Short mmCIF file of C-alpha atoms in Angstrom, two decimals:
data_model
loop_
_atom_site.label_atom_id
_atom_site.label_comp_id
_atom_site.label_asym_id
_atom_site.label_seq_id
_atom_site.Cartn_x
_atom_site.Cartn_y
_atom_site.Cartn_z
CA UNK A 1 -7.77 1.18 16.09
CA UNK A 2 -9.07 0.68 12.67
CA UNK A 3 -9.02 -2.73 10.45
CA UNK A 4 -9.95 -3.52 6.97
CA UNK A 5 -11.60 -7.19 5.91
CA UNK A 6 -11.86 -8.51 2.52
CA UNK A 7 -14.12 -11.25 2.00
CA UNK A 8 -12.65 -13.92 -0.18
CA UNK A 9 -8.86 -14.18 -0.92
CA UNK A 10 -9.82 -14.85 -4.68
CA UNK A 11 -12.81 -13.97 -6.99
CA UNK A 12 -13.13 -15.54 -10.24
CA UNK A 13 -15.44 -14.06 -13.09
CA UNK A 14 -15.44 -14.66 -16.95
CA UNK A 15 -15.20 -11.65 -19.34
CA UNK A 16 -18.41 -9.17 -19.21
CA UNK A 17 -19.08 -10.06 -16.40
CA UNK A 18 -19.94 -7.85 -12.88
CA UNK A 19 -16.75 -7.32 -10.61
CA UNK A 20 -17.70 -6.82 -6.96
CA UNK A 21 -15.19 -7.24 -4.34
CA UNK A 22 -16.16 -6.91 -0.66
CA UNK A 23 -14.18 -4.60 1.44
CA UNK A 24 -15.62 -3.92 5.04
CA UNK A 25 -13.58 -1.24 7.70
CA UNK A 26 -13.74 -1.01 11.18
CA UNK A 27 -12.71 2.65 12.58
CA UNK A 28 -13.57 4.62 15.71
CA UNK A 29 -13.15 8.05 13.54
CA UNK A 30 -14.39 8.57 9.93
CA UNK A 31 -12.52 7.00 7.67
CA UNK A 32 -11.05 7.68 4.67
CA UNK A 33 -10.98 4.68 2.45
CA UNK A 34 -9.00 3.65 -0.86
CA UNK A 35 -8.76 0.65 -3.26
CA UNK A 36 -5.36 0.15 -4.81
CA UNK A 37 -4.66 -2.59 -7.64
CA UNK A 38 -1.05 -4.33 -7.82
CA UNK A 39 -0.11 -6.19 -11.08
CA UNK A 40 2.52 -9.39 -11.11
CA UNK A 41 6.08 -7.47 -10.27
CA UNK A 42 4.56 -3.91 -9.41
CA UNK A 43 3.98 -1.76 -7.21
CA UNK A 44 0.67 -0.62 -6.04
CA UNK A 45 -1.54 1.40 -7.58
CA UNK A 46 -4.31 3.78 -6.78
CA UNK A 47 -7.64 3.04 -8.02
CA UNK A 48 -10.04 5.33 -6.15
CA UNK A 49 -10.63 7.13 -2.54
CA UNK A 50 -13.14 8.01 -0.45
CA UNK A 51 -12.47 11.32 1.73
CA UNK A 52 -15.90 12.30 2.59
CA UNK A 53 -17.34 13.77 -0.34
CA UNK A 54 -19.81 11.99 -2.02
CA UNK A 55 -20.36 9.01 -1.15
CA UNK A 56 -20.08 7.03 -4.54
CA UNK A 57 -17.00 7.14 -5.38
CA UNK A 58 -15.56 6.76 -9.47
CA UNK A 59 -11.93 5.63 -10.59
CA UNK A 60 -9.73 4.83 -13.23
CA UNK A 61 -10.45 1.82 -15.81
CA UNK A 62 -14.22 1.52 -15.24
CA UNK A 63 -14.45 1.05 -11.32
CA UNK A 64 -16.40 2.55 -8.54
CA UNK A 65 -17.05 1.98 -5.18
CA UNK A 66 -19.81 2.50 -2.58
CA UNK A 67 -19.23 3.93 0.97
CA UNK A 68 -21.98 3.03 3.38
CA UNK A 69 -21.73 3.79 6.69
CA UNK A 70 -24.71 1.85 8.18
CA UNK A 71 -22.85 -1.21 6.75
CA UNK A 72 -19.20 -0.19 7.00
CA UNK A 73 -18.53 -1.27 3.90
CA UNK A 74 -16.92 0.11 0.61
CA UNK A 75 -17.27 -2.54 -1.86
CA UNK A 76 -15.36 -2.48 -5.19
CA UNK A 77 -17.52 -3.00 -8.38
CA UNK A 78 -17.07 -2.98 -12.18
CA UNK A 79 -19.93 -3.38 -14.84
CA UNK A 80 -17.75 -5.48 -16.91
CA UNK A 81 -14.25 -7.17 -16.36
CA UNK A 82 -11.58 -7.14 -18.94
CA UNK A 83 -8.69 -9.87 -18.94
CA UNK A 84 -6.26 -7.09 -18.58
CA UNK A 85 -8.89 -6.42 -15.18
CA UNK A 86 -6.80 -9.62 -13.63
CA UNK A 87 -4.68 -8.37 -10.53
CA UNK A 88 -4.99 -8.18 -7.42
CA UNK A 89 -7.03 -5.92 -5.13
CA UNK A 90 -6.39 -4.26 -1.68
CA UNK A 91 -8.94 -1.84 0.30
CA UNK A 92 -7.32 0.40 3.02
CA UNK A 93 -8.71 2.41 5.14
CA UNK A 94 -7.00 5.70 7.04
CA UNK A 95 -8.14 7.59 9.68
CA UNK A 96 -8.38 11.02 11.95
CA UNK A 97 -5.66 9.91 14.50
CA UNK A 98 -3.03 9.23 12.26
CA UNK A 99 -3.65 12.75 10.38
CA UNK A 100 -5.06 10.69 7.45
CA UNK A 101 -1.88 9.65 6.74
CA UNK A 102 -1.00 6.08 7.94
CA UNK A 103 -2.75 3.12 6.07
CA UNK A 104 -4.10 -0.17 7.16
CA UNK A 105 -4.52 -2.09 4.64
CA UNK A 106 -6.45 -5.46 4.35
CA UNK A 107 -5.15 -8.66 3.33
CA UNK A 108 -5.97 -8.52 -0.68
CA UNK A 109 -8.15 -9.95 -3.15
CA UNK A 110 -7.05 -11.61 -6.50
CA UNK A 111 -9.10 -11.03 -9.54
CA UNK A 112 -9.29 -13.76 -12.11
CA UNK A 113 -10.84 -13.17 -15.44
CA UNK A 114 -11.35 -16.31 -17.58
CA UNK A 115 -12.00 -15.76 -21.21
CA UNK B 1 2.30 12.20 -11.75
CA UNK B 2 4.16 11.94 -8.87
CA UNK B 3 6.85 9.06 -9.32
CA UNK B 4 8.50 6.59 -6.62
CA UNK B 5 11.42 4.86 -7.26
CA UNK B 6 13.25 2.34 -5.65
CA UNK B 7 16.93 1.39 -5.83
CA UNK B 8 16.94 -2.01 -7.13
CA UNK B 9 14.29 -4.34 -8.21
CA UNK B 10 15.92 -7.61 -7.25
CA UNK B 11 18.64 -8.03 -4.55
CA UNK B 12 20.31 -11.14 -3.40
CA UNK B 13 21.86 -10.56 0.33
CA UNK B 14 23.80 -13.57 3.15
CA UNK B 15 22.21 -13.70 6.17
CA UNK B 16 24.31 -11.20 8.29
CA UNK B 17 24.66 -8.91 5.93
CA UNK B 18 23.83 -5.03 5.85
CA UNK B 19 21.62 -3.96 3.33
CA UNK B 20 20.23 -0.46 2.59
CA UNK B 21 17.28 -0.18 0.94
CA UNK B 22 16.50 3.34 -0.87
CA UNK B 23 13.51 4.90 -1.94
CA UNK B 24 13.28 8.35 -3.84
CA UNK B 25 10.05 10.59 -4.34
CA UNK B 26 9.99 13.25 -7.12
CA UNK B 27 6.96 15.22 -5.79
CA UNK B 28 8.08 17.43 -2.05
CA UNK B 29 5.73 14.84 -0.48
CA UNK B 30 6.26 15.47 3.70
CA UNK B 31 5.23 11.55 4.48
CA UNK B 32 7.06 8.72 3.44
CA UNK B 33 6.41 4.93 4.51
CA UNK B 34 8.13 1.59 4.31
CA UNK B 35 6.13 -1.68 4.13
CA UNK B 36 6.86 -5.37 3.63
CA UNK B 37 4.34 -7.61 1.52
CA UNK B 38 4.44 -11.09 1.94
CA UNK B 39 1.63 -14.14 0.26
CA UNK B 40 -1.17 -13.85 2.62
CA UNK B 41 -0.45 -11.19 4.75
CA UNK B 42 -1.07 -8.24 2.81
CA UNK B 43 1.32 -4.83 3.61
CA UNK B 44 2.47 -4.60 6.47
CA UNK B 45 4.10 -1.08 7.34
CA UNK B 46 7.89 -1.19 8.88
CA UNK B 47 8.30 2.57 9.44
CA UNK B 48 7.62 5.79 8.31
CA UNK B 49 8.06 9.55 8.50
CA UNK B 50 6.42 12.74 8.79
CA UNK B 51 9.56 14.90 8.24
CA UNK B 52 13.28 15.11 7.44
CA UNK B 53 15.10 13.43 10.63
CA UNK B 54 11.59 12.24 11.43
CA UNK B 55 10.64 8.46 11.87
CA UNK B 56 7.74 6.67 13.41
CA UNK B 57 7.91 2.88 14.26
CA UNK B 58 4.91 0.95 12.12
CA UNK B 59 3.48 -2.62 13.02
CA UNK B 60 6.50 -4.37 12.36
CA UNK B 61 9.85 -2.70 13.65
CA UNK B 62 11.72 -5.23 14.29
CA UNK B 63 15.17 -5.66 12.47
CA UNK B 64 14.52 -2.75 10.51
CA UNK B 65 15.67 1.03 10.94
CA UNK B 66 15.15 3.45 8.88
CA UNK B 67 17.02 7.22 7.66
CA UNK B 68 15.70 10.09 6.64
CA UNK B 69 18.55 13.03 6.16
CA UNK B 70 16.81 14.66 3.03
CA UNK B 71 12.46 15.04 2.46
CA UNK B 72 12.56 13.31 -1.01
CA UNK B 73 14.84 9.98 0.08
CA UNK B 74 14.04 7.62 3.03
CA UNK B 75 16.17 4.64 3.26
CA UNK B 76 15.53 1.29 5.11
CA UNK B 77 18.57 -0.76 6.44
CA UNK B 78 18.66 -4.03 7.91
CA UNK B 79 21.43 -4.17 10.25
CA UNK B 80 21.94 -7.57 9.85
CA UNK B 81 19.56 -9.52 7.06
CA UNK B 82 18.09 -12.76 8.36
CA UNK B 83 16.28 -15.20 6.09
CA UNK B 84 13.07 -14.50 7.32
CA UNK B 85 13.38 -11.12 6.26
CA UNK B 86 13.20 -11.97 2.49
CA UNK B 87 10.15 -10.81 0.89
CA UNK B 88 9.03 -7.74 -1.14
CA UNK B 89 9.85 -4.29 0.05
CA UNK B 90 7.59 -1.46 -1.13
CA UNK B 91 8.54 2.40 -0.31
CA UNK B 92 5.39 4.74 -0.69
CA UNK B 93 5.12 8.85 -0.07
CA UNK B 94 2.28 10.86 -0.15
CA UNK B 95 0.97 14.48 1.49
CA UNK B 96 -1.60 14.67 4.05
CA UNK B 97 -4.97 13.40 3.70
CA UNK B 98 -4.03 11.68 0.49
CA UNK B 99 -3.71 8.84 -0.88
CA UNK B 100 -0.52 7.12 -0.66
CA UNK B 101 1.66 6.49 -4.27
CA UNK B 102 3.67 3.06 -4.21
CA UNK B 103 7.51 2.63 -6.08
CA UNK B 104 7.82 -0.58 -7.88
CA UNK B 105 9.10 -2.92 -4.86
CA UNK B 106 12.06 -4.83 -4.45
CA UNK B 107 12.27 -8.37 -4.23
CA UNK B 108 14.76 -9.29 -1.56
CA UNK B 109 15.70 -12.47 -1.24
CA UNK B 110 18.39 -13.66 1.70
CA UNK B 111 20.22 -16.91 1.67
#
């Protein structure tokens, strides 16, 4: 069985500021893990994936994320939010026994950015 | 870029009413997935499929089926909608391995 946890339903940061969101996993097989943003009224998104490459992982619009396995965690970060940053967040994690193909996803995290 | 799209964006259904769902991938992706998202409780996945004519049950299977006749369309029905079943529908596909790409949603709402 595998489970994602996202510390904090909301973060709130002013412009410039650092972006971290906390994403930790639990999974029996190594896991392949994703962040995904959703604006108001869309769909998600894919911001970045970990599949077992390197380990620090770059995405679209500035982000990144960290896997490390001694800490199961893969932790979203930005160097500096924009307004149009503001959504909200979801790490998922996918693993071996479902072919890589199934996705549990955690419970999200909304991004405010205050001017 | 691989596009998802979804019948409608908003629908309106009675409670006891039959409503299909339909989702439509432009890219030959094999896997295809329905969720539900609803405040607070993040996705939660209602079926999915591996193949034409295939179709797995997800976490929450319950009043849902699902159809799967051609690889680029994969419909969800509620046999008969119930209020607790409004709340925002989201149809994803990817291949193997990858990541998964979402459709736009839509809202359901049953009175």
């Amino acid at each position: 069985a595998q489970s994602v946890t996202q510390l904090g339903s909301h973060v709130s940061v002013s412009e410039g500021a650092l972006v971290l969101l906390r994403c930790n996993y639990s999974s029996s097989v190594p896991p392949y893990l994703f962040w995904y943003v959703q604006y108001p009224n869309q769909g998600l998104q894919l911001l970045l994936k970990y599949t077992s490459a390197a380990t620090l992982v770059k995405g679209i619009n500035g982000f990144e994320a960290e896997f490390k396995k001694s800490e199961t965690s893969f932790h979203l970060t930005k160097p500096s939010a924009h307004m149009s940053d503001a959504a909200e967040y979801f790490c998922a994690v996918s693993g071996r026994n479902s072919g890589y193909s199934t996705l549990t996803f955690g419970k999200g995290t909304m991004l405010l950015v205050s001017p | 870029d691989v596009k998802v799209t979804q019948s409608s964006r908003y629908l309106v259904k009675r409670t006891g009413e039959k409503v299909f769902l339909e989702c439509v991938q432009d890219m030959d992706h094999e896997n295809m997935f329905w969720y539900r998202q609803d405040p607070g409780l993040g996705l939660r996945l209602i079926y999915f499929s591996y193949d034409v004519k295939m179709k797995e049950k997800g976490d929450i299977p319950e009043g849902y089926s699902v159809s799967r006749e051609k690889k680029e369309r994969f419909s969800l029905i509620l046999e008969s909608a119930s209020t607790n079943q409004t709340s925002m529908y989201l149809c994803a596909s990817s291949l193997w391995g990858r990541g998964q790409f979402f459709g736009p949603g839509t809202r359901l709402t049953v009175l």
